[in-house]
PDB file of C-alpha atoms and ligand atoms in Angstrom:
ATOM      1  CA  UNK A   1      25.351 -19.113  -1.343  1.00  0.00           C
ATOM      2  CA  UNK A   2      24.511 -15.464  -1.938  1.00  0.00           C
ATOM      3  CA  UNK A   3      21.615 -13.622  -0.418  1.00  0.00           C
ATOM      4  CA  UNK A   4      18.612 -15.917   0.027  1.00  0.00           C
ATOM      5  CA  UNK A   5      15.523 -15.016  -1.996  1.00  0.00           C
ATOM      6  CA  UNK A   6      12.372 -16.239  -0.299  1.00  0.00           C
ATOM      7  CA  UNK A   7       9.416 -16.098  -2.709  1.00  0.00           C
ATOM      8  CA  UNK A   8       5.970 -15.513  -1.209  1.00  0.00           C
ATOM      9  CA  UNK A   9       3.186 -17.999  -1.969  1.00  0.00           C
ATOM     10  CA  UNK A  10       0.126 -16.902  -0.032  1.00  0.00           C
ATOM     11  CA  UNK A  11      -2.638 -19.493  -0.037  1.00  0.00           C
ATOM     12  CA  UNK A  12      -5.133 -17.141   1.553  1.00  0.00           C
ATOM     13  CA  UNK A  13      -8.428 -15.785   0.272  1.00  0.00           C
ATOM     14  CA  UNK A  14      -7.803 -12.406   1.917  1.00  0.00           C
ATOM     15  CA  UNK A  15      -4.110 -11.558   1.533  1.00  0.00           C
ATOM     16  CA  UNK A  16      -3.742  -7.838   0.919  1.00  0.00           C
ATOM     17  CA  UNK A  17      -0.922  -8.248  -1.535  1.00  0.00           C
ATOM     18  CA  UNK A  18      -2.269 -10.648  -4.116  1.00  0.00           C
ATOM     19  CA  UNK A  19      -5.999 -10.256  -3.605  1.00  0.00           C
ATOM     20  CA  UNK A  20      -6.472 -13.944  -2.932  1.00  0.00           C
ATOM     21  CA  UNK A  21      -5.713 -14.889  -6.501  1.00  0.00           C
ATOM     22  CA  UNK A  22      -3.795 -17.934  -5.346  1.00  0.00           C
ATOM     23  CA  UNK A  23      -6.491 -19.083  -2.973  1.00  0.00           C
ATOM     24  CA  UNK A  24      -6.843 -22.546  -4.401  1.00  0.00           C
ATOM     25  CA  UNK A  25      -4.258 -25.276  -4.447  1.00  0.00           C
ATOM     26  CA  UNK A  26      -3.714 -25.396  -8.192  1.00  0.00           C
ATOM     27  CA  UNK A  27      -3.197 -21.691  -8.494  1.00  0.00           C
ATOM     28  CA  UNK A  28      -0.809 -21.715  -5.524  1.00  0.00           C
ATOM     29  CA  UNK A  29       1.139 -24.583  -7.092  1.00  0.00           C
ATOM     30  CA  UNK A  30       1.380 -22.766 -10.393  1.00  0.00           C
ATOM     31  CA  UNK A  31       2.559 -19.636  -8.626  1.00  0.00           C
ATOM     32  CA  UNK A  32       5.097 -21.558  -6.559  1.00  0.00           C
ATOM     33  CA  UNK A  33       6.465 -23.349  -9.615  1.00  0.00           C
ATOM     34  CA  UNK A  34       6.841 -20.052 -11.402  1.00  0.00           C
ATOM     35  CA  UNK A  35       8.737 -18.440  -8.516  1.00  0.00           C
ATOM     36  CA  UNK A  36      10.975 -21.511  -8.259  1.00  0.00           C
ATOM     37  CA  UNK A  37      11.714 -21.386 -11.996  1.00  0.00           C
ATOM     38  CA  UNK A  38      12.501 -17.674 -11.655  1.00  0.00           C
ATOM     39  CA  UNK A  39      15.217 -18.474  -9.153  1.00  0.00           C
ATOM     40  CA  UNK A  40      13.739 -18.424  -5.663  1.00  0.00           C
ATOM     41  CA  UNK A  41      15.937 -20.174  -3.082  1.00  0.00           C
ATOM     42  CA  UNK A  42      12.964 -20.854  -0.862  1.00  0.00           C
ATOM     43  CA  UNK A  43       9.181 -20.816  -1.380  1.00  0.00           C
ATOM     44  CA  UNK A  44       7.331 -19.448   1.651  1.00  0.00           C
ATOM     45  CA  UNK A  45       3.895 -21.085   1.788  1.00  0.00           C
ATOM     46  CA  UNK A  46       1.419 -19.356   4.083  1.00  0.00           C
ATOM     47  CA  UNK A  47      -2.248 -19.991   4.872  1.00  0.00           C
ATOM     48  CA  UNK A  48      -2.919 -17.196   7.352  1.00  0.00           C
ATOM     49  CA  UNK A  49      -3.145 -13.574   6.288  1.00  0.00           C
ATOM     50  CA  UNK A  50      -1.355 -11.202   8.641  1.00  0.00           C
ATOM     51  CA  UNK A  51      -2.818  -8.102   7.044  1.00  0.00           C
ATOM     52  CA  UNK A  52      -3.678  -5.536   9.756  1.00  0.00           C
ATOM     53  CA  UNK A  53      -7.163  -6.359  11.034  1.00  0.00           C
ATOM     54  CA  UNK A  54      -7.286  -9.877   9.544  1.00  0.00           C
ATOM     55  CA  UNK A  55      -9.143 -12.626  11.424  1.00  0.00           C
ATOM     56  CA  UNK A  56      -7.450 -15.988  11.970  1.00  0.00           C
ATOM     57  CA  UNK A  57      -8.360 -19.143  10.019  1.00  0.00           C
ATOM     58  CA  UNK A  58      -9.201 -22.371  11.859  1.00  0.00           C
ATOM     59  CA  UNK A  59      -6.278 -24.770  12.236  1.00  0.00           C
ATOM     60  CA  UNK A  60      -8.044 -27.174   9.871  1.00  0.00           C
ATOM     61  CA  UNK A  61      -8.457 -24.427   7.253  1.00  0.00           C
ATOM     62  CA  UNK A  62      -4.811 -23.490   7.520  1.00  0.00           C
ATOM     63  CA  UNK A  63      -3.730 -27.126   7.164  1.00  0.00           C
ATOM     64  CA  UNK A  64      -6.011 -27.634   4.152  1.00  0.00           C
ATOM     65  CA  UNK A  65      -4.537 -24.585   2.472  1.00  0.00           C
ATOM     66  CA  UNK A  66      -0.836 -25.180   2.964  1.00  0.00           C
ATOM     67  CA  UNK A  67      -0.146 -28.911   3.298  1.00  0.00           C
ATOM     68  CA  UNK A  68      -1.086 -30.055  -0.242  1.00  0.00           C
ATOM     69  CA  UNK A  69       0.925 -27.173  -1.699  1.00  0.00           C
ATOM     70  CA  UNK A  70       3.990 -27.911   0.455  1.00  0.00           C
ATOM     71  CA  UNK A  71       3.810 -31.641  -0.233  1.00  0.00           C
ATOM     72  CA  UNK A  72       3.682 -31.189  -3.994  1.00  0.00           C
ATOM     73  CA  UNK A  73       6.289 -28.435  -4.322  1.00  0.00           C
ATOM     74  CA  UNK A  74       8.719 -30.209  -1.981  1.00  0.00           C
ATOM     75  CA  UNK A  75       8.249 -33.488  -3.903  1.00  0.00           C
ATOM     76  CA  UNK A  76       9.080 -31.596  -7.088  1.00  0.00           C
ATOM     77  CA  UNK A  77      12.392 -30.531  -5.578  1.00  0.00           C
ATOM     78  CA  UNK A  78      11.657 -27.011  -4.351  1.00  0.00           C
ATOM     79  CA  UNK A  79      13.020 -25.862  -1.000  1.00  0.00           C
ATOM     80  CA  UNK A  80       9.963 -24.898   0.990  1.00  0.00           C
ATOM     81  CA  UNK A  81       9.277 -22.851   4.099  1.00  0.00           C
ATOM     82  CA  UNK A  82       5.970 -22.707   5.928  1.00  0.00           C
ATOM     83  CA  UNK A  83       4.690 -19.325   7.095  1.00  0.00           C
ATOM     84  CA  UNK A  84       2.789 -20.276  10.254  1.00  0.00           C
ATOM     85  CA  UNK A  85       2.472 -19.394  13.926  1.00  0.00           C
ATOM     86  CA  UNK A  86       1.003 -22.772  14.876  1.00  0.00           C
ATOM     87  CA  UNK A  87       2.895 -25.806  16.203  1.00  0.00           C
ATOM     88  CA  UNK A  88       0.433 -28.227  14.640  1.00  0.00           C
ATOM     89  CA  UNK A  89       0.784 -26.654  11.205  1.00  0.00           C
ATOM     90  CA  UNK A  90       4.583 -26.482  11.515  1.00  0.00           C
ATOM     91  CA  UNK A  91       4.748 -30.192  12.400  1.00  0.00           C
ATOM     92  CA  UNK A  92       2.537 -31.201   9.471  1.00  0.00           C
ATOM     93  CA  UNK A  93       4.493 -28.936   7.130  1.00  0.00           C
ATOM     94  CA  UNK A  94       7.824 -30.444   8.179  1.00  0.00           C
ATOM     95  CA  UNK A  95       6.370 -33.919   7.668  1.00  0.00           C
ATOM     96  CA  UNK A  96       5.235 -32.779   4.205  1.00  0.00           C
ATOM     97  CA  UNK A  97       8.764 -31.643   3.318  1.00  0.00           C
ATOM     98  CA  UNK A  98       9.182 -28.066   4.580  1.00  0.00           C
ATOM     99  CA  UNK A  99      12.772 -27.277   5.554  1.00  0.00           C
ATOM    100  CA  UNK A 100      12.121 -23.894   7.149  1.00  0.00           C
ATOM    101  CA  UNK A 101       9.499 -22.720   9.657  1.00  0.00           C
ATOM    102  CA  UNK A 102       8.820 -19.001   9.250  1.00  0.00           C
ATOM    103  CA  UNK A 103       6.979 -17.904  12.404  1.00  0.00           C
ATOM    104  CA  UNK A 104       5.982 -14.237  12.326  1.00  0.00           C
ATOM    105  CA  UNK A 105       5.330 -14.429  16.070  1.00  0.00           C
ATOM    106  CA  UNK A 106       8.800 -15.758  16.938  1.00  0.00           C
ATOM    107  CA  UNK A 107       7.226 -18.435  19.120  1.00  0.00           C
ATOM    108  CA  UNK A 108       4.937 -16.096  21.065  1.00  0.00           C
ATOM    109  CA  UNK A 109       1.631 -17.144  19.484  1.00  0.00           C
ATOM    110  CA  UNK A 110       2.110 -20.872  20.124  1.00  0.00           C
ATOM    111  CA  UNK A 111       5.235 -21.645  22.181  1.00  0.00           C
ATOM    112  CA  UNK A 112       4.984 -25.377  21.376  1.00  0.00           C
ATOM    113  CA  UNK A 113       6.201 -24.517  17.872  1.00  0.00           C
ATOM    114  CA  UNK A 114       9.715 -24.228  19.327  1.00  0.00           C
ATOM    115  CA  UNK A 115       9.621 -27.855  20.491  1.00  0.00           C
ATOM    116  CA  UNK A 116       8.431 -28.946  17.051  1.00  0.00           C
ATOM    117  CA  UNK A 117      11.346 -27.133  15.414  1.00  0.00           C
ATOM    118  CA  UNK A 118      13.845 -28.394  17.998  1.00  0.00           C
ATOM    119  CA  UNK A 119      12.781 -31.993  17.320  1.00  0.00           C
ATOM    120  CA  UNK A 120      13.315 -31.527  13.563  1.00  0.00           C
ATOM    121  CA  UNK A 121      16.161 -30.381  11.333  1.00  0.00           C
ATOM    122  CA  UNK A 122      14.216 -27.307  10.205  1.00  0.00           C
ATOM    123  CA  UNK A 123      15.574 -23.771  10.207  1.00  0.00           C
ATOM    124  CA  UNK A 124      13.483 -21.376  12.279  1.00  0.00           C
ATOM    125  CA  UNK A 125      12.783 -17.782  11.259  1.00  0.00           C
ATOM    126  CA  UNK A 126      11.715 -15.755  14.299  1.00  0.00           C
ATOM    127  CA  UNK A 127      10.148 -12.402  13.447  1.00  0.00           C
ATOM    128  CA  UNK A 128       9.618  -9.481  15.806  1.00  0.00           C
ATOM    129  CA  UNK A 129       5.928  -9.472  16.719  1.00  0.00           C
ATOM    130  CA  UNK A 130       3.770  -8.154  19.527  1.00  0.00           C
ATOM    131  CA  UNK A 131       0.206  -9.320  18.890  1.00  0.00           C
ATOM    132  CA  UNK A 132      -2.144 -10.801  16.348  1.00  0.00           C
ATOM    133  CA  UNK A 133      -3.209  -8.599  13.449  1.00  0.00           C
ATOM    134  CA  UNK A 134      -6.490  -7.473  15.001  1.00  0.00           C
ATOM    135  CA  UNK A 135      -4.642  -5.408  17.597  1.00  0.00           C
ATOM    136  CA  UNK A 136      -1.028  -5.110  16.515  1.00  0.00           C
ATOM    137  CA  UNK A 137      -1.227  -1.498  15.390  1.00  0.00           C
ATOM    138  CA  UNK A 138      -2.339  -0.459  18.920  1.00  0.00           C
ATOM    139  CA  UNK A 139       1.017  -1.776  20.110  1.00  0.00           C
ATOM    140  CA  UNK A 140       3.127   0.284  17.716  1.00  0.00           C
ATOM    141  CA  UNK A 141       4.497   2.278  20.653  1.00  0.00           C
ATOM    142  CA  UNK A 142       8.219   2.327  21.433  1.00  0.00           C
ATOM    143  CA  UNK A 143       8.834   4.716  24.297  1.00  0.00           C
ATOM    144  CA  UNK A 144      11.965   3.166  25.743  1.00  0.00           C
ATOM    145  CA  UNK A 145      15.371   4.828  25.288  1.00  0.00           C
ATOM    146  CA  UNK A 146      16.679   3.878  21.857  1.00  0.00           C
ATOM    147  CA  UNK A 147      13.123   3.718  20.516  1.00  0.00           C
ATOM    148  CA  UNK A 148      11.978   1.049  18.120  1.00  0.00           C
ATOM    149  CA  UNK A 149      15.462  -0.248  17.319  1.00  0.00           C
ATOM    150  CA  UNK A 150      16.384  -0.899  20.957  1.00  0.00           C
ATOM    151  CA  UNK A 151      12.966  -2.437  21.652  1.00  0.00           C
ATOM    152  CA  UNK A 152      13.082  -4.769  18.662  1.00  0.00           C
ATOM    153  CA  UNK A 153      16.617  -5.899  19.509  1.00  0.00           C
ATOM    154  CA  UNK A 154      15.654  -6.477  23.141  1.00  0.00           C
ATOM    155  CA  UNK A 155      12.420  -8.330  22.322  1.00  0.00           C
ATOM    156  CA  UNK A 156      14.088 -10.447  19.611  1.00  0.00           C
ATOM    157  CA  UNK A 157      16.846 -11.226  22.104  1.00  0.00           C
ATOM    158  CA  UNK A 158      14.206 -12.584  24.492  1.00  0.00           C
ATOM    159  CA  UNK A 159      12.872 -14.771  21.686  1.00  0.00           C
ATOM    160  CA  UNK A 160      16.370 -16.059  20.946  1.00  0.00           C
ATOM    161  CA  UNK A 161      16.755 -17.070  24.582  1.00  0.00           C
ATOM    162  CA  UNK A 162      13.471 -19.006  24.437  1.00  0.00           C
ATOM    163  CA  UNK A 163      14.381 -20.634  21.103  1.00  0.00           C
ATOM    164  CA  UNK A 164      17.775 -21.728  22.406  1.00  0.00           C
ATOM    165  CA  UNK A 165      16.195 -22.985  25.635  1.00  0.00           C
ATOM    166  CA  UNK A 166      13.847 -25.162  23.559  1.00  0.00           C
ATOM    167  CA  UNK A 167      16.921 -26.780  22.024  1.00  0.00           C
ATOM    168  CA  UNK A 168      17.208 -25.127  18.603  1.00  0.00           C
ATOM    169  CA  UNK A 169      20.907 -24.550  17.799  1.00  0.00           C
ATOM    170  CA  UNK A 170      22.086 -21.160  16.515  1.00  0.00           C
ATOM    171  CA  UNK A 171      22.912 -22.659  13.089  1.00  0.00           C
ATOM    172  CA  UNK A 172      19.172 -23.086  12.567  1.00  0.00           C
ATOM    173  CA  UNK A 173      17.969 -19.653  13.750  1.00  0.00           C
ATOM    174  CA  UNK A 174      17.251 -16.615  11.534  1.00  0.00           C
ATOM    175  CA  UNK A 175      15.821 -13.336  12.884  1.00  0.00           C
ATOM    176  CA  UNK A 176      13.533 -10.809  11.200  1.00  0.00           C
ATOM    177  CA  UNK A 177      12.782  -7.256  12.405  1.00  0.00           C
ATOM    178  CA  UNK A 178       9.141  -7.642  11.310  1.00  0.00           C
ATOM    179  CA  UNK A 179       8.582  -4.598   9.117  1.00  0.00           C
ATOM    180  CA  UNK A 180       4.917  -3.580   9.265  1.00  0.00           C
ATOM    181  CA  UNK A 181       4.072  -5.648  12.345  1.00  0.00           C
ATOM    182  CA  UNK A 182       3.112  -3.357  15.255  1.00  0.00           C
ATOM    183  CA  UNK A 183       5.094  -0.590  13.576  1.00  0.00           C
ATOM    184  CA  UNK A 184       4.373   2.753  11.977  1.00  0.00           C
ATOM    185  CA  UNK A 185       5.982   3.713   8.692  1.00  0.00           C
ATOM    186  CA  UNK A 186       8.534   5.759  10.631  1.00  0.00           C
ATOM    187  CA  UNK A 187       9.364   2.737  12.834  1.00  0.00           C
ATOM    188  CA  UNK A 188       9.959   0.624   9.723  1.00  0.00           C
ATOM    189  CA  UNK A 189      12.349   3.194   8.251  1.00  0.00           C
ATOM    190  CA  UNK A 190      14.222   3.451  11.547  1.00  0.00           C
ATOM    191  CA  UNK A 191      14.662  -0.318  11.577  1.00  0.00           C
ATOM    192  CA  UNK A 192      15.863  -0.372   7.976  1.00  0.00           C
ATOM    193  CA  UNK A 193      18.343   2.378   8.829  1.00  0.00           C
ATOM    194  CA  UNK A 194      19.656   0.304  11.746  1.00  0.00           C
ATOM    195  CA  UNK A 195      20.511  -2.753   9.615  1.00  0.00           C
ATOM    196  CA  UNK A 196      24.265  -3.140   9.509  1.00  0.00           C
ATOM    197  CA  UNK A 197      24.684  -0.665  12.376  1.00  0.00           C
ATOM    198  CA  UNK A 198      26.198  -1.888  15.649  1.00  0.00           C
ATOM    199  CA  UNK A 199      23.012  -1.133  17.595  1.00  0.00           C
ATOM    200  CA  UNK A 200      20.744  -2.829  15.005  1.00  0.00           C
ATOM    201  CA  UNK A 201      19.309  -6.349  15.093  1.00  0.00           C
ATOM    202  CA  UNK A 202      22.560  -7.714  13.598  1.00  0.00           C
ATOM    203  CA  UNK A 203      24.013  -7.216  17.035  1.00  0.00           C
ATOM    204  CA  UNK A 204      22.285 -10.426  18.147  1.00  0.00           C
ATOM    205  CA  UNK A 205      24.823 -12.284  15.993  1.00  0.00           C
ATOM    206  CA  UNK A 206      22.315 -14.266  13.928  1.00  0.00           C
ATOM    207  CA  UNK A 207      21.393 -14.042  10.227  1.00  0.00           C
ATOM    208  CA  UNK A 208      18.641 -11.578   9.299  1.00  0.00           C
ATOM    209  CA  UNK A 209      15.697 -11.878   6.936  1.00  0.00           C
ATOM    210  CA  UNK A 210      13.825  -8.750   5.806  1.00  0.00           C
ATOM    211  CA  UNK A 211      10.300  -8.660   4.387  1.00  0.00           C
ATOM    212  CA  UNK A 212       9.474  -5.289   2.872  1.00  0.00           C
ATOM    213  CA  UNK A 213       7.905  -6.298  -0.434  1.00  0.00           C
ATOM    214  CA  UNK A 214       4.647  -4.414  -1.219  1.00  0.00           C
ATOM    215  CA  UNK A 215       4.211  -3.197   2.358  1.00  0.00           C
ATOM    216  CA  UNK A 216       2.253  -0.084   3.176  1.00  0.00           C
ATOM    217  CA  UNK A 217       5.241   1.984   4.344  1.00  0.00           C
ATOM    218  CA  UNK A 218       6.414   1.861   0.726  1.00  0.00           C
ATOM    219  CA  UNK A 219       2.917   2.892  -0.371  1.00  0.00           C
ATOM    220  CA  UNK A 220       2.968   5.910   1.913  1.00  0.00           C
ATOM    221  CA  UNK A 221       6.502   6.893   0.879  1.00  0.00           C
ATOM    222  CA  UNK A 222       5.282   7.005  -2.726  1.00  0.00           C
ATOM    223  CA  UNK A 223       1.950   8.718  -1.988  1.00  0.00           C
ATOM    224  CA  UNK A 224       0.610  11.103  -4.598  1.00  0.00           C
ATOM    225  CA  UNK A 225       0.216  14.868  -4.090  1.00  0.00           C
ATOM    226  CA  UNK A 226      -3.153  14.326  -2.387  1.00  0.00           C
ATOM    227  CA  UNK A 227      -1.624  11.872   0.055  1.00  0.00           C
ATOM    228  CA  UNK A 228      -3.153   8.763  -1.500  1.00  0.00           C
ATOM    229  CA  UNK A 229      -0.765   5.859  -0.989  1.00  0.00           C
ATOM    230  CA  UNK A 230       0.705   4.147  -4.039  1.00  0.00           C
ATOM    231  CA  UNK A 231      -1.411   1.019  -4.732  1.00  0.00           C
ATOM    232  CA  UNK A 232       0.033  -2.312  -3.676  1.00  0.00           C
ATOM    233  CA  UNK A 233       0.627  -3.475  -7.257  1.00  0.00           C
ATOM    234  CA  UNK A 234       2.791  -0.394  -7.990  1.00  0.00           C
ATOM    235  CA  UNK A 235       5.324  -0.664  -5.180  1.00  0.00           C
ATOM    236  CA  UNK A 236       7.629  -3.218  -6.804  1.00  0.00           C
ATOM    237  CA  UNK A 237      10.446  -0.880  -7.846  1.00  0.00           C
ATOM    238  CA  UNK A 238      10.588   0.666  -4.382  1.00  0.00           C
ATOM    239  CA  UNK A 239      10.779  -2.830  -2.936  1.00  0.00           C
ATOM    240  CA  UNK A 240      13.667  -3.683  -5.260  1.00  0.00           C
ATOM    241  CA  UNK A 241      15.519  -0.538  -4.237  1.00  0.00           C
ATOM    242  CA  UNK A 242      15.124  -1.578  -0.624  1.00  0.00           C
ATOM    243  CA  UNK A 243      16.416  -5.074  -1.441  1.00  0.00           C
ATOM    244  CA  UNK A 244      19.571  -3.507  -2.864  1.00  0.00           C
ATOM    245  CA  UNK A 245      20.046  -1.435   0.289  1.00  0.00           C
ATOM    246  CA  UNK A 246      19.537  -4.290   2.749  1.00  0.00           C
ATOM    247  CA  UNK A 247      21.721  -6.613   0.655  1.00  0.00           C
ATOM    248  CA  UNK A 248      24.507  -4.054   0.968  1.00  0.00           C
ATOM    249  CA  UNK A 249      23.934  -4.006   4.717  1.00  0.00           C
ATOM    250  CA  UNK A 250      24.626  -7.692   5.043  1.00  0.00           C
ATOM    251  CA  UNK A 251      21.267  -9.370   5.550  1.00  0.00           C
ATOM    252  CA  UNK A 252      20.947 -13.113   5.001  1.00  0.00           C
ATOM    253  CA  UNK A 253      17.782 -12.987   2.924  1.00  0.00           C
ATOM    254  CA  UNK A 254      14.774 -11.106   1.617  1.00  0.00           C
ATOM    255  CA  UNK A 255      11.138 -12.193   1.501  1.00  0.00           C
ATOM    256  CA  UNK A 256       9.666 -10.937  -1.790  1.00  0.00           C
ATOM    257  CA  UNK A 257       6.739 -11.312  -4.152  1.00  0.00           C
ATOM    258  CA  UNK A 258       8.635 -10.531  -7.379  1.00  0.00           C
ATOM    259  CA  UNK A 259      11.409 -13.116  -7.569  1.00  0.00           C
ATOM    260  CA  UNK A 260      12.454 -12.363 -11.133  1.00  0.00           C
ATOM    261  CA  UNK A 261      12.953  -8.652 -10.444  1.00  0.00           C
ATOM    262  CA  UNK A 262      14.773  -9.426  -7.204  1.00  0.00           C
ATOM    263  CA  UNK A 263      17.140 -11.748  -9.059  1.00  0.00           C
ATOM    264  CA  UNK A 264      17.898  -8.941 -11.529  1.00  0.00           C
ATOM    265  CA  UNK A 265      18.669  -6.562  -8.674  1.00  0.00           C
ATOM    266  CA  UNK A 266      20.941  -9.099  -7.015  1.00  0.00           C
ATOM    267  CA  UNK A 267      22.752  -9.853 -10.267  1.00  0.00           C
ATOM    268  CA  UNK A 268      23.656  -6.175 -10.532  1.00  0.00           C
ATOM    269  CA  UNK A 269      24.560  -5.979  -6.856  1.00  0.00           C
ATOM    270  CA  UNK A 270      26.779  -9.072  -6.970  1.00  0.00           C
ATOM    271  CA  UNK A 271      28.486  -7.929 -10.178  1.00  0.00           C
ATOM    272  CA  UNK A 272      29.521  -4.677  -8.484  1.00  0.00           C
ATOM    273  CA  UNK A 273      31.254  -6.414  -5.574  1.00  0.00           C
TER     274      UNK A 273
HETATM  275  N1  PMM B 301       5.487 -10.409   6.266  1.00  0.00           N
HETATM  276  C1  PMM B 301       4.305 -10.969   6.004  1.00  0.00           C
HETATM  277  C2  PMM B 301       4.121 -12.358   6.179  1.00  0.00           C
HETATM  278  N2  PMM B 301       5.119 -13.134   6.637  1.00  0.00           N
HETATM  279  N3  PMM B 301       7.347 -13.364   7.359  1.00  0.00           N
HETATM  280  C3  PMM B 301       8.530 -12.832   7.648  1.00  0.00           C
HETATM  281  N4  PMM B 301       9.533 -13.606   8.112  1.00  0.00           N
HETATM  282  N5  PMM B 301       8.769 -11.500   7.502  1.00  0.00           N
HETATM  283  C4  PMM B 301       7.806 -10.651   7.040  1.00  0.00           C
HETATM  284  O1  PMM B 301       8.080  -9.437   6.952  1.00  0.00           O
HETATM  285  C5  PMM B 301       6.514 -11.184   6.741  1.00  0.00           C
HETATM  286  C6  PMM B 301       6.329 -12.584   6.918  1.00  0.00           C
HETATM  287  C7  PMM B 301       3.172 -10.136   5.486  1.00  0.00           C
HETATM  288  O2  PMM B 301       3.295  -9.864   4.135  1.00  0.00           O
HETATM  289  P1  PMM B 301       2.416 -10.578   2.945  1.00  0.00           P
HETATM  290  O3  PMM B 301       0.980 -10.528   3.367  1.00  0.00           O
HETATM  291  O4  PMM B 301       2.730  -9.785   1.748  1.00  0.00           O
HETATM  292  O5  PMM B 301       2.870 -12.006   2.820  1.00  0.00           O
END
């Protein structure tokens, strides 16, 4: 298989990127079906917004949001991942047909999630993360030698040790540098630059997923002359350019909102190889 395209289906009333338009089950299903038809390899269903400053939903709210969507899309033949930090939600999602658990906390928020994954056949995506959204930007400090790249590799390496210790085999582990999570725009660009480099996260020897789509570091890159960031709905082309770059640098997959555009980019990329 070529590079994996993970299409984002946020079932949250407060997601920064889609304004909560897919907040109800039917709308989320319609969105998921569309992304699947456009060629997503994986639909990433999430019920907790990780927007900086967001407050957490109750477990019951998160379950109510994601489980009916996962159940239906999986029954229709889509390959589904659940975007959750909670063991209870991961277990219910796997039972409902999810084949991938995408944990932005890499097992730090709820360590029992690693046991749930180990006891299943699910693939586990472990993202670099330092704290929940209400205080993550306070922790965007990387003073150690080697800066953000060395810190992310070291901290992801610690997560890998914990994931392996829980009994998840390497064939089922994917790592993610966590662009935008406890990171400044500069930190994100440094991490992107390190992909494919011997000191980058690839050095951990596991496949990498990158989620850059619509994030604010793209908005600030494209700011207007007065310094106003490019609005979230107008960052798609920049995101596609980044997909091309990270594809060239050997990542396993990308997590994107615009599946159709991403497929176009990858068609061009693959045709040039
Ligand atoms: N970003 C968000 C949510 N989940 N999961 C992974 N693995 N990597 C990411 O970069 C990531 C994620 C936040 O973005 P959104 O609100 O647009 O979904």
